[in-house]
Every structure is written in structure tokens, then in C-alpha cells.
Tab-separated table of C-alpha atoms in Angstrom:
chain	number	residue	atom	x	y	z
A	1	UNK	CA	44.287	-39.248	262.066
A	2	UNK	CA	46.982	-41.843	263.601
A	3	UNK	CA	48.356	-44.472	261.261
A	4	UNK	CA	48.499	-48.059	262.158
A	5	UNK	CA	51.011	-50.580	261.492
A	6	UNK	CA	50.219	-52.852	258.842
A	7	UNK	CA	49.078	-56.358	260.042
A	8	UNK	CA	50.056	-59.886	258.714
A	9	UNK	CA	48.266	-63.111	258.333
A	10	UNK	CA	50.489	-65.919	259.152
A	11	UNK	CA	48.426	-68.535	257.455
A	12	UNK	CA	48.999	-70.240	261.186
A	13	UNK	CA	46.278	-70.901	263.474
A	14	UNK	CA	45.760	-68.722	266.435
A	15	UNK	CA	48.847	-66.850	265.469
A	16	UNK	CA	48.197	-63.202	265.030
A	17	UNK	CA	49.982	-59.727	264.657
A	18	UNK	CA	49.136	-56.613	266.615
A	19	UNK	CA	50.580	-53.452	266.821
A	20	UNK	CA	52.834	-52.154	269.754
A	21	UNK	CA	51.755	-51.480	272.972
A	22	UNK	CA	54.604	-49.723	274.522
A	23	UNK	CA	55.593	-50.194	277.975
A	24	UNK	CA	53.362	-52.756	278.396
A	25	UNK	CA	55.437	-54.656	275.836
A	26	UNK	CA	58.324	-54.065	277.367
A	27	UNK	CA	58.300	-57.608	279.494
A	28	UNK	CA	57.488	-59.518	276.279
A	29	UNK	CA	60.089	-58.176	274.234
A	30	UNK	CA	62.595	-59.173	276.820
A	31	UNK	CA	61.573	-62.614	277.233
A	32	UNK	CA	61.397	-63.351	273.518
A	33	UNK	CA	65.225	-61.668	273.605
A	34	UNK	CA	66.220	-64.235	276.465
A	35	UNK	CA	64.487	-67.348	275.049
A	36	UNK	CA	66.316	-66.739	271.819
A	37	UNK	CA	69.549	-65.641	273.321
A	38	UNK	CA	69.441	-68.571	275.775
A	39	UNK	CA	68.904	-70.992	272.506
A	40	UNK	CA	71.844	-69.337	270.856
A	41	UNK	CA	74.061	-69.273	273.113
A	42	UNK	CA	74.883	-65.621	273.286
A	43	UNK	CA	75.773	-65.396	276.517
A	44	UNK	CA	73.755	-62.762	277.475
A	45	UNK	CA	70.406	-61.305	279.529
A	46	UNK	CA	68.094	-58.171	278.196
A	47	UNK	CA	66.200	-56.416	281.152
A	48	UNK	CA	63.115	-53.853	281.163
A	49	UNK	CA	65.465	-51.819	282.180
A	50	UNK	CA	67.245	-52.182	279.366
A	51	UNK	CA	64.395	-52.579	276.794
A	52	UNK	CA	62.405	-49.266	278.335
A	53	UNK	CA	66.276	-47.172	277.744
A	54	UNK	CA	66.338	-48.196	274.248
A	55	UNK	CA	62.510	-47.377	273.026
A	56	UNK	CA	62.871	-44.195	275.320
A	57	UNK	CA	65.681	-43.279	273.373
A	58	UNK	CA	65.063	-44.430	269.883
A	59	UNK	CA	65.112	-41.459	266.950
A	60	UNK	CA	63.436	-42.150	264.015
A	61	UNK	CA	60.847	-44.578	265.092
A	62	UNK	CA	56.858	-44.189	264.884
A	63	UNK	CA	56.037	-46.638	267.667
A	64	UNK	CA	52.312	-47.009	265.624
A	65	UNK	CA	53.841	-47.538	262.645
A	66	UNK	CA	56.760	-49.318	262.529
A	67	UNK	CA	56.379	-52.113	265.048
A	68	UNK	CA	54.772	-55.439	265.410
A	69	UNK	CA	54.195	-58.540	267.826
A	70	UNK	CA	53.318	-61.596	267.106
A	71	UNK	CA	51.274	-63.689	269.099
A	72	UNK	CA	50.038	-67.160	269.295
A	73	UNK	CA	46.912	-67.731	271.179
A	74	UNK	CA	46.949	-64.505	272.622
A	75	UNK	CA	50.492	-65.274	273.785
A	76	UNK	CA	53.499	-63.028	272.204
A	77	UNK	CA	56.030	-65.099	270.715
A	78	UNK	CA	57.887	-62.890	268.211
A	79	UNK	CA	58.286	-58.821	267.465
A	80	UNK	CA	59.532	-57.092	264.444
A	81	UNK	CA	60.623	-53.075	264.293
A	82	UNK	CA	62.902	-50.537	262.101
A	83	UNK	CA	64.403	-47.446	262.597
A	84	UNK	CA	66.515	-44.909	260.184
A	85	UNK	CA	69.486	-43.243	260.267
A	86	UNK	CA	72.252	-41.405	258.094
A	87	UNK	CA	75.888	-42.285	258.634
A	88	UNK	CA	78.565	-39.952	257.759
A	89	UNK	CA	79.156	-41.688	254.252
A	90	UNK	CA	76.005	-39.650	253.256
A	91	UNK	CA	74.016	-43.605	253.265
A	92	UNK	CA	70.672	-43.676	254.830
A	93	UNK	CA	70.054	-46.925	256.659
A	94	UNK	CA	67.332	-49.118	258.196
A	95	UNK	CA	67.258	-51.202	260.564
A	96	UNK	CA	66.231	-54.763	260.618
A	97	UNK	CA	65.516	-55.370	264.092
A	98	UNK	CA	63.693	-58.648	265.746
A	99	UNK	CA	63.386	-62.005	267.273
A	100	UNK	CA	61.186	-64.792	267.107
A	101	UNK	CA	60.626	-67.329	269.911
A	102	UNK	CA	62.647	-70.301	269.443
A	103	UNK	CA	59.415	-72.938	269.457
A	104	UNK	CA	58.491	-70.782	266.708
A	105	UNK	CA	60.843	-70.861	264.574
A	106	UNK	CA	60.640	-72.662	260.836
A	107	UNK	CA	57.242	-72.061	260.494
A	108	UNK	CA	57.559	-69.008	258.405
A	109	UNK	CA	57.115	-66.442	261.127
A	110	UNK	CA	60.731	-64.651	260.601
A	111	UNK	CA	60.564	-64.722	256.763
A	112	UNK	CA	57.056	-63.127	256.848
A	113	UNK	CA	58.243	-60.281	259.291
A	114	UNK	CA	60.984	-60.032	257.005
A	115	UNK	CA	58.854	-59.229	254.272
A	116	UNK	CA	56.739	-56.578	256.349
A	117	UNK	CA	60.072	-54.546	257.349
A	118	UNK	CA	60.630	-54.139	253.729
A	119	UNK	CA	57.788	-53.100	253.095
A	120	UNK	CA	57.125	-50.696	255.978
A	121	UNK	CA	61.058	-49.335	254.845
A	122	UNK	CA	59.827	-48.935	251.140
A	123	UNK	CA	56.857	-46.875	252.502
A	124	UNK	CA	58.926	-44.871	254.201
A	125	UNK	CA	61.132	-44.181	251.635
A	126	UNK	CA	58.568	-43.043	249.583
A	127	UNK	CA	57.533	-40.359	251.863
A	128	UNK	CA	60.991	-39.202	252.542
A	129	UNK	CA	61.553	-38.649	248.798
A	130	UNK	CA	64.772	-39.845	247.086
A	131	UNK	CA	67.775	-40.597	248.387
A	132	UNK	CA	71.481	-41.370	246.664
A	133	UNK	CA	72.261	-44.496	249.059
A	134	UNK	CA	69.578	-45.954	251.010
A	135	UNK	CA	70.290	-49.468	252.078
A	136	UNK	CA	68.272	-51.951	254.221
A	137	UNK	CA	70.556	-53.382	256.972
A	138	UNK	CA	70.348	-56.421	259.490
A	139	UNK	CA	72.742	-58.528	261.153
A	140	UNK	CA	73.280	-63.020	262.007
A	141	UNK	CA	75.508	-64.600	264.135
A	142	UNK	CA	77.431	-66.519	261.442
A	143	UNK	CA	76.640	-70.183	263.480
A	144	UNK	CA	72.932	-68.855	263.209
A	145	UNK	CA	72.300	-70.844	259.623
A	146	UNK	CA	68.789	-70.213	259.815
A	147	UNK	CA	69.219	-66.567	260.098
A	148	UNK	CA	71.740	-66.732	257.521
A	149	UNK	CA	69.903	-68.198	255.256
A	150	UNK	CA	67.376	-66.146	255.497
A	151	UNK	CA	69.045	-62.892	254.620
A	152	UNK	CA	70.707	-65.016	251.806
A	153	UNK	CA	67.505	-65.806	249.725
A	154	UNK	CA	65.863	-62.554	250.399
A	155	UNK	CA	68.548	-60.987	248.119
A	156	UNK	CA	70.918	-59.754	251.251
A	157	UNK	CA	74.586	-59.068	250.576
A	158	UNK	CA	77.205	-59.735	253.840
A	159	UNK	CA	79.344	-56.661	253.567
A	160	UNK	CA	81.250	-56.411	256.396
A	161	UNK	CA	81.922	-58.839	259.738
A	162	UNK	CA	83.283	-58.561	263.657
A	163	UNK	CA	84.687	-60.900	265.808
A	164	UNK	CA	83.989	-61.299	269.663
A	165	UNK	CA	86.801	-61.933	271.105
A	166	UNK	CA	88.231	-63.698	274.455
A	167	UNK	CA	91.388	-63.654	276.343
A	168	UNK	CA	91.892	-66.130	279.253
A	169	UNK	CA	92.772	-63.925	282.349
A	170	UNK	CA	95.140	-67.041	283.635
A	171	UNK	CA	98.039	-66.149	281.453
A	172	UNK	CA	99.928	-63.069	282.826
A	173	UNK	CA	98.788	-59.736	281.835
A	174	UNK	CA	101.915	-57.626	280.233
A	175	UNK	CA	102.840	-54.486	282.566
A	176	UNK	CA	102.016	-51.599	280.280
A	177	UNK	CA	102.729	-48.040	281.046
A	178	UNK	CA	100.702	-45.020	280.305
A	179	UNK	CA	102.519	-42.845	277.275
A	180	UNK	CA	104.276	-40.167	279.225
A	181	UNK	CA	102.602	-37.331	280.218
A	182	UNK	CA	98.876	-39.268	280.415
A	183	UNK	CA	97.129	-40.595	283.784
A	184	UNK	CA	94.535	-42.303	285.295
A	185	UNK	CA	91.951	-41.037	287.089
A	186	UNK	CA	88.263	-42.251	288.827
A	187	UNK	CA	85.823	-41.550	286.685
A	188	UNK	CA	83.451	-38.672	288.379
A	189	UNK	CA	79.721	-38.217	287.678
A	190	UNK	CA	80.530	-34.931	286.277
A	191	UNK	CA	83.136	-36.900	283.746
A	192	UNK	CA	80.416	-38.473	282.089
A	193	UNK	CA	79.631	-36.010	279.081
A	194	UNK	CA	83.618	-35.989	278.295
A	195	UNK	CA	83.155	-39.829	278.093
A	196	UNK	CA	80.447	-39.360	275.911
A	197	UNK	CA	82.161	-37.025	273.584
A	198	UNK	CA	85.054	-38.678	273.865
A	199	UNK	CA	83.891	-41.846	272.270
A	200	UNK	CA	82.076	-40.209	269.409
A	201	UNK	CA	84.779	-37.801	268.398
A	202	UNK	CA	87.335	-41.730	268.443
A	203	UNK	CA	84.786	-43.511	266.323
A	204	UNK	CA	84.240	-40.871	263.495
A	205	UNK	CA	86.522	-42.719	261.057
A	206	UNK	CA	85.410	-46.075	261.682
A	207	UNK	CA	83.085	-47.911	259.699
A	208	UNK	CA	78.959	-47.304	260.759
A	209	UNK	CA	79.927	-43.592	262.100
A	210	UNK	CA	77.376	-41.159	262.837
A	211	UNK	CA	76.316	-37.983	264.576
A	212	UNK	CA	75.854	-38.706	268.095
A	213	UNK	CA	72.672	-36.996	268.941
A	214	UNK	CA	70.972	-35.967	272.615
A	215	UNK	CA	69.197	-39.358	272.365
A	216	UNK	CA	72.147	-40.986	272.532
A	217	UNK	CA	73.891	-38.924	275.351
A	218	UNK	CA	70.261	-39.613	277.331
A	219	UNK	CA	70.262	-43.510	276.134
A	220	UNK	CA	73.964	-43.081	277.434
A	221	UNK	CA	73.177	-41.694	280.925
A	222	UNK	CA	70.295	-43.940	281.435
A	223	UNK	CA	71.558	-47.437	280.882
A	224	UNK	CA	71.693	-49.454	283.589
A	225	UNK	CA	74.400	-51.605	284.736
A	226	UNK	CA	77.294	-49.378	283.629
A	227	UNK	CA	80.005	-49.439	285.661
A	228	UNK	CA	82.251	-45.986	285.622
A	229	UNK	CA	84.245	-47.510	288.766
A	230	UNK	CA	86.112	-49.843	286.896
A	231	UNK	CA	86.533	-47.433	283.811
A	232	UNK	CA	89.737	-46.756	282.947
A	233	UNK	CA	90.234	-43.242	281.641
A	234	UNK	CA	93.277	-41.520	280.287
A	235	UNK	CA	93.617	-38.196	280.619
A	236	UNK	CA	96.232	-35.668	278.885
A	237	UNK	CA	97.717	-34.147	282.251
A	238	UNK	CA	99.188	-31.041	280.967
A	239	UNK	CA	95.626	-29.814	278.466
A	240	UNK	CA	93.270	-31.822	280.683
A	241	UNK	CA	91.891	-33.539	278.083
A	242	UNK	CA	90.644	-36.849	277.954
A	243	UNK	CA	92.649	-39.040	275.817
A	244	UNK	CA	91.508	-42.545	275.370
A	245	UNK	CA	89.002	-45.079	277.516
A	246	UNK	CA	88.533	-48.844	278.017
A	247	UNK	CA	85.360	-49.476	279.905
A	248	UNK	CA	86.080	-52.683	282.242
A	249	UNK	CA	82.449	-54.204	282.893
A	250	UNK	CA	81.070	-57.270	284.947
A	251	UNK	CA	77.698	-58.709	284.629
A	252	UNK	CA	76.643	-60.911	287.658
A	253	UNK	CA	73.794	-62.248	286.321
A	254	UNK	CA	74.926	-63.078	282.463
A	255	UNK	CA	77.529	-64.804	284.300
A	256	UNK	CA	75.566	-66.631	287.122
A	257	UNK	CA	73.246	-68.006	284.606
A	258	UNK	CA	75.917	-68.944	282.024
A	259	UNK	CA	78.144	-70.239	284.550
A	260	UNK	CA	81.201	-67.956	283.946
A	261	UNK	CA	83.482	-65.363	285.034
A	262	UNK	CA	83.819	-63.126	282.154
A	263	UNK	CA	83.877	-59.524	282.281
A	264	UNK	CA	84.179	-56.870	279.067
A	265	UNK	CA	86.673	-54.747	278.104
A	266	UNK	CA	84.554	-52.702	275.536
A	267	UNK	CA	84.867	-50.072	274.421
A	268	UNK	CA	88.017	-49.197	273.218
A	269	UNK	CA	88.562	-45.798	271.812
A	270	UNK	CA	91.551	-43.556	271.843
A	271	UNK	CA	90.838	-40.231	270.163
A	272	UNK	CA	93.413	-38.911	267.097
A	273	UNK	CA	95.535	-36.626	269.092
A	274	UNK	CA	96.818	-39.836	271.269
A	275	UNK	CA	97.375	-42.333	268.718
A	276	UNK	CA	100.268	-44.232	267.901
A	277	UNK	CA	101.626	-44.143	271.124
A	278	UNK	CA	100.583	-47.429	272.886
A	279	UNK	CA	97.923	-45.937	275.021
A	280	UNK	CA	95.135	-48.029	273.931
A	281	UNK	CA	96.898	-51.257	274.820
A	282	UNK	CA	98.197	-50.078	278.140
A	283	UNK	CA	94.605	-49.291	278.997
A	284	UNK	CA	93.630	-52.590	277.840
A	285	UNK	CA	96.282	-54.094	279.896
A	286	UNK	CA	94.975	-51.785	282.788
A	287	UNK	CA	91.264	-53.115	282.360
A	288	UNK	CA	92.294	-56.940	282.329
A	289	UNK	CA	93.757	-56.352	285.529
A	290	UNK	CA	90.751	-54.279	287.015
A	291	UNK	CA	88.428	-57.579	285.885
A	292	UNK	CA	91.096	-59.840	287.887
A	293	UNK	CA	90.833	-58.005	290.363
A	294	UNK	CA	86.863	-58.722	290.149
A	295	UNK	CA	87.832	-62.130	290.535
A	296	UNK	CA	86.893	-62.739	286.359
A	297	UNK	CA	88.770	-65.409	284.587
A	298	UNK	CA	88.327	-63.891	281.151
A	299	UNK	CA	87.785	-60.943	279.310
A	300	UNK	CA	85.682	-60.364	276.222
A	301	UNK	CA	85.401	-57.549	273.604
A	302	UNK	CA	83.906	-56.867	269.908
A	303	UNK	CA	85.868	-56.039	267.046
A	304	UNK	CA	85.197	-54.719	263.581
A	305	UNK	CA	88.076	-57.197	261.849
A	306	UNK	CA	88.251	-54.300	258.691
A	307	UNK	CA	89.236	-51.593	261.530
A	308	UNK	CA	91.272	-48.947	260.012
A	309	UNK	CA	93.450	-48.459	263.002
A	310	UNK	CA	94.465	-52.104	263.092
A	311	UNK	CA	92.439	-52.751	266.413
A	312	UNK	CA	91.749	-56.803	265.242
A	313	UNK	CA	96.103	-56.842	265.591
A	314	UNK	CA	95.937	-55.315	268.855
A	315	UNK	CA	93.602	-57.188	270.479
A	316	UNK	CA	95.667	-60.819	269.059
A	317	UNK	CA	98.865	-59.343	269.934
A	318	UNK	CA	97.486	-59.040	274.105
A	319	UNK	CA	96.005	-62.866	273.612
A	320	UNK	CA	92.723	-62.204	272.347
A	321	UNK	CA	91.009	-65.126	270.033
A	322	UNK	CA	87.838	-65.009	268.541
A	323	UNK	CA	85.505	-67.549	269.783
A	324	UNK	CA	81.998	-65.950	267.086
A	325	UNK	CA	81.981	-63.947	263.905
A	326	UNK	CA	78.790	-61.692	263.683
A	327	UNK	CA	77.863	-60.738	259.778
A	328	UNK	CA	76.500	-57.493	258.263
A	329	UNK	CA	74.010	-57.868	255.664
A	330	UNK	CA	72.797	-55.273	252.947
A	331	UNK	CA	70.181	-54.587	250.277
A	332	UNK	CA	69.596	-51.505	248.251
A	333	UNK	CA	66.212	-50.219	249.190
């Protein structure tokens, strides 16, 4: 017999919760995203597209189960879900995942879908059986106060924080070679699984690591808007091995709506082997240029500031600034 989420009475009038509907949600979810984004000035635009790669994709999820929307009058106005996984600290996390539309906010909605996550997560535990380190985990914006707050009185620890970060594309961009004995080359269709691999084997010793699974290569392959033409990939010329990648990225319609020419240089990943040599800031060098040549007038990437291979110093010392700090929050389960 299929399970049901949970449902929760807002106290509100005409405000109700129902479970997931799947694609059908799809549209919803990515409005609420955009209103909320819009009123928080991050800068960005979810698509279907987008939303239908990530629920495709997502491991760990009971769509029935762990998954609500909020409506008001039959209109949806907020969603809640949470996922698992298990980094490779040996912690098993969940994820606090969510957004509520910004005319309907302080009324109570986001602190009682805070409260259902937990509990959903504490049935879960139960059913998965004990567990060493099993921590709830969600993230705010630190300018987000409301958000902030909210995690704060509902016991939440911030354990670690990121910048984004912005360089202004005006000031000249340092010529940077390639270590000797690395090149450049066009990223090929066939290139894409050493990509893939590529940036999983680099991020293993940084914070948040885990097991990259066949979800993720699909999620990977699937996502729309990337942009392997302006990729720049290094590869070890004598082992044919690929060495390190920036992935230069411009999004026309983030940009038309926001009024700006930015483009990404993010990732950044350079795997062991390669390190120490300067490749990761020639490539970064290499990928400002690409997003000039795009006609972009800045470039923007995200940083872990506690990076254990100093990538926060890197990214100042080529005339990145951080312009938001983003904030991980914890809580024992």
C-alpha cells in the first residue's frame, strides 16, 4: 500500500498542503523559485528544464513521501522536500530543501514546513536504523535575516560558509601560461564522461565530498544550458589525461532580466597529479578571456572560504571580491 506525505494545517484560511504531483508541478516549483529569487536578488532564473533534470535525477527521494506544496486558494505558493545522502566523512545528511512565495512570507508558512522536514527526516531515520553522524542540513543567504533567523531558533548551528565572488572584466586579465607539457583542447561530446570524472576525482578532499553516482553523470548529461564550447580543459599531452577544467558559462536570460553582462567561471577543479603548478589560475585567466570575448563585463564564481587548497587566495589574488556570503546550517538528527 503507497504511503502519503504527511499533511499540515496552516491555521490560515484557504491555505492548504497537498502532496506532489510530479511533472505537473514542475511549472509551480519554478515560479515559486523565480518569485523568491527575483525578491532576493539572486541573480538568477530556474527553468522546467531545469526543475524536470533535478527530480529526474534525484537519489534518495520518495516523491509520495517526502514532498509537499502549499497552496492558497487552490493556488501553489510554497513547496517543501528532503533527500539523503552519505558523504565520505562517514555523516549521513538531509536535505532541507524549499521556498515560499514572497507574499507569503511571515505568516508562519516556512517555520511550519520547517517543522514537517524534521519530522519526515526523524521518520526516516527511524526506519533506516542507527546511524553514528546523521545531521539535518540547510542553507541562507547571510542578507536573508528571515531565513537566518529561522534556522537560528530552530536550534541550527552555521558550520561552514562560501563566498560568491566577482571580478570586473575591465581591468586587464594577467597572460598566464599553461604548466609545460599541458594543452588546451575543444571539448568533444565524447570528452564528457572524462569531465565528469574528472571533477569528482578533484573534489574528493574538499569539504561536502561524495560518491558521484550514475544519477549524477545522467543529471550531468542532461542539464540544459551547459556550455562545453567555452570550457576550458587541460589536458596532460604526453599520458592524455585530463588535468584540470574551468567551465566558462553565459546565461542570456539571467542576464537580460537582471540587466548585466556576467558570465561564470565555475567550476574550478584541478585534479592531485597537477597541483601546485599554476594550472588552475592560468585556466582561470584563460576563461576570463573566453567570457570577454562573449562580450561579458564580469565574471562570477563560488567559493568554499575554508578550501583546503587555498582556492579563496587564488581567486583574490586574480581580482576576485566577494559581493554575498551563503551559510551552512546543522542539527544533529
Amino acid at each position: 500500500m503507497k504511503q502519503e506525505a504527511k499533511l499540515i494545517d496552516f491555521k490560515l484560511e484557504d491555505v492548504t498542503a497537498r502532496g506532489f504531483r510530479g511533472e505537473s508541478d514542475y511549472p509551480n516549483i519554478v515560479a515559486i523559485n523565480n518569485a523568491a529569487w527575483t525578491a532576493d536578488d539572486e541573480q538568477a532564473i530556474d527553468t522546467i528544464e531545469q526543475a524536470t533534470t533535478f527530480f529526474r535525477n534525484l537519489e534518495r527521494f520518495d516523491a509520495d513521501r517526502d514532498m509537499l506544496v502549499v497552496e492558497a486558494n487552490g493556488a501553489p505558493i510554497a513547496y517543501t522536500h528532503t533527500f539523503w545522502w552519505d558523504n565520505d566523512e562517514g555523516e549521513r545528511l538531509f536535505a532541507l530543501s524549499g521556498q515560499v512565495h514572497p507574499d507569503w512570507r511571515r505568516k508562519g508558512i516556512g517555520s511550519a514546513l520547517l517543522r514537517w522536514q524534521e519530522a519526515r527526516i526523524a521518520e526516516i531515520a527511524a526506519e533506516q536504523g542507527p546511524h553514528a553522524k546523521r545531521f539535518i542540513q540547510g542553507g541562507a543567504e547571510e542578507r536573508l535575516v528571515g531565513r537566518v533567523k529561522l534556522f537560528k531558533q530552530a536550534g541550527y548551528a552555521a558550520i561552514r560558509f562560501g563566498n560568491m565572488m566577482v571580478r570586473d572584466l575591465s581591468v586587464p586579465v594577467p597572460d598566464l601560461p599553461l604548466p609545460a607539457g599541458l594543452e588546451l583542447r575543444p571539448v568533444r561530446r565524447e570528452d564528457w564522461r572524462a569531465v565528469f570524472e574528472a571533477m569528482g576525482e578533484a573534489f574528493r578532499d574538499h569539504w561536502g565530498s561524495r560518491e558521484r553516482t550514475e544519477s549524477d553523470w545522467q543529471r550531468f548529461v542532461e542539464w540544459p544550458d551547459k556550455q562545453p564550447e567555452n570550457w576550458q580543459i587541460a589536458w596532460d599531452v604526453a599520458t592524455n589525461d585530463l588535468a584540470g577544467g574551468v567551465h566558462a558559462n553565459v546565461f542570456p536570460k539571467e542576464n537580460e532580466k537582471f540587466n548585466m553582462l556576467r558570465g561564470w567561471t565555475d567550476p574550478v577543479y584541478v585534479r592531485r597529479p597537477w597541483r601546485k603548478r599554476g594550472l588552475a589560475k592560468a585556466l582561470l585567466a584563460q576563461a576570463m578571456r573566453k567570457l570577454i570575448e562573449l562580450g561579458m563585463n564580469e565574471a562570477a564564481l563560488g567559493v568554499d572560504t575554508e578550501n583546503p587548497n587555498g582556492a579563496l587566495g587564488l581567486y583574490e589574488s586574480l581580482g576576485f571580491r566577494p559581493v554575498k556570503r551563503w551559510i551552512t546550517y546543522r542539527k544533529a538528527v
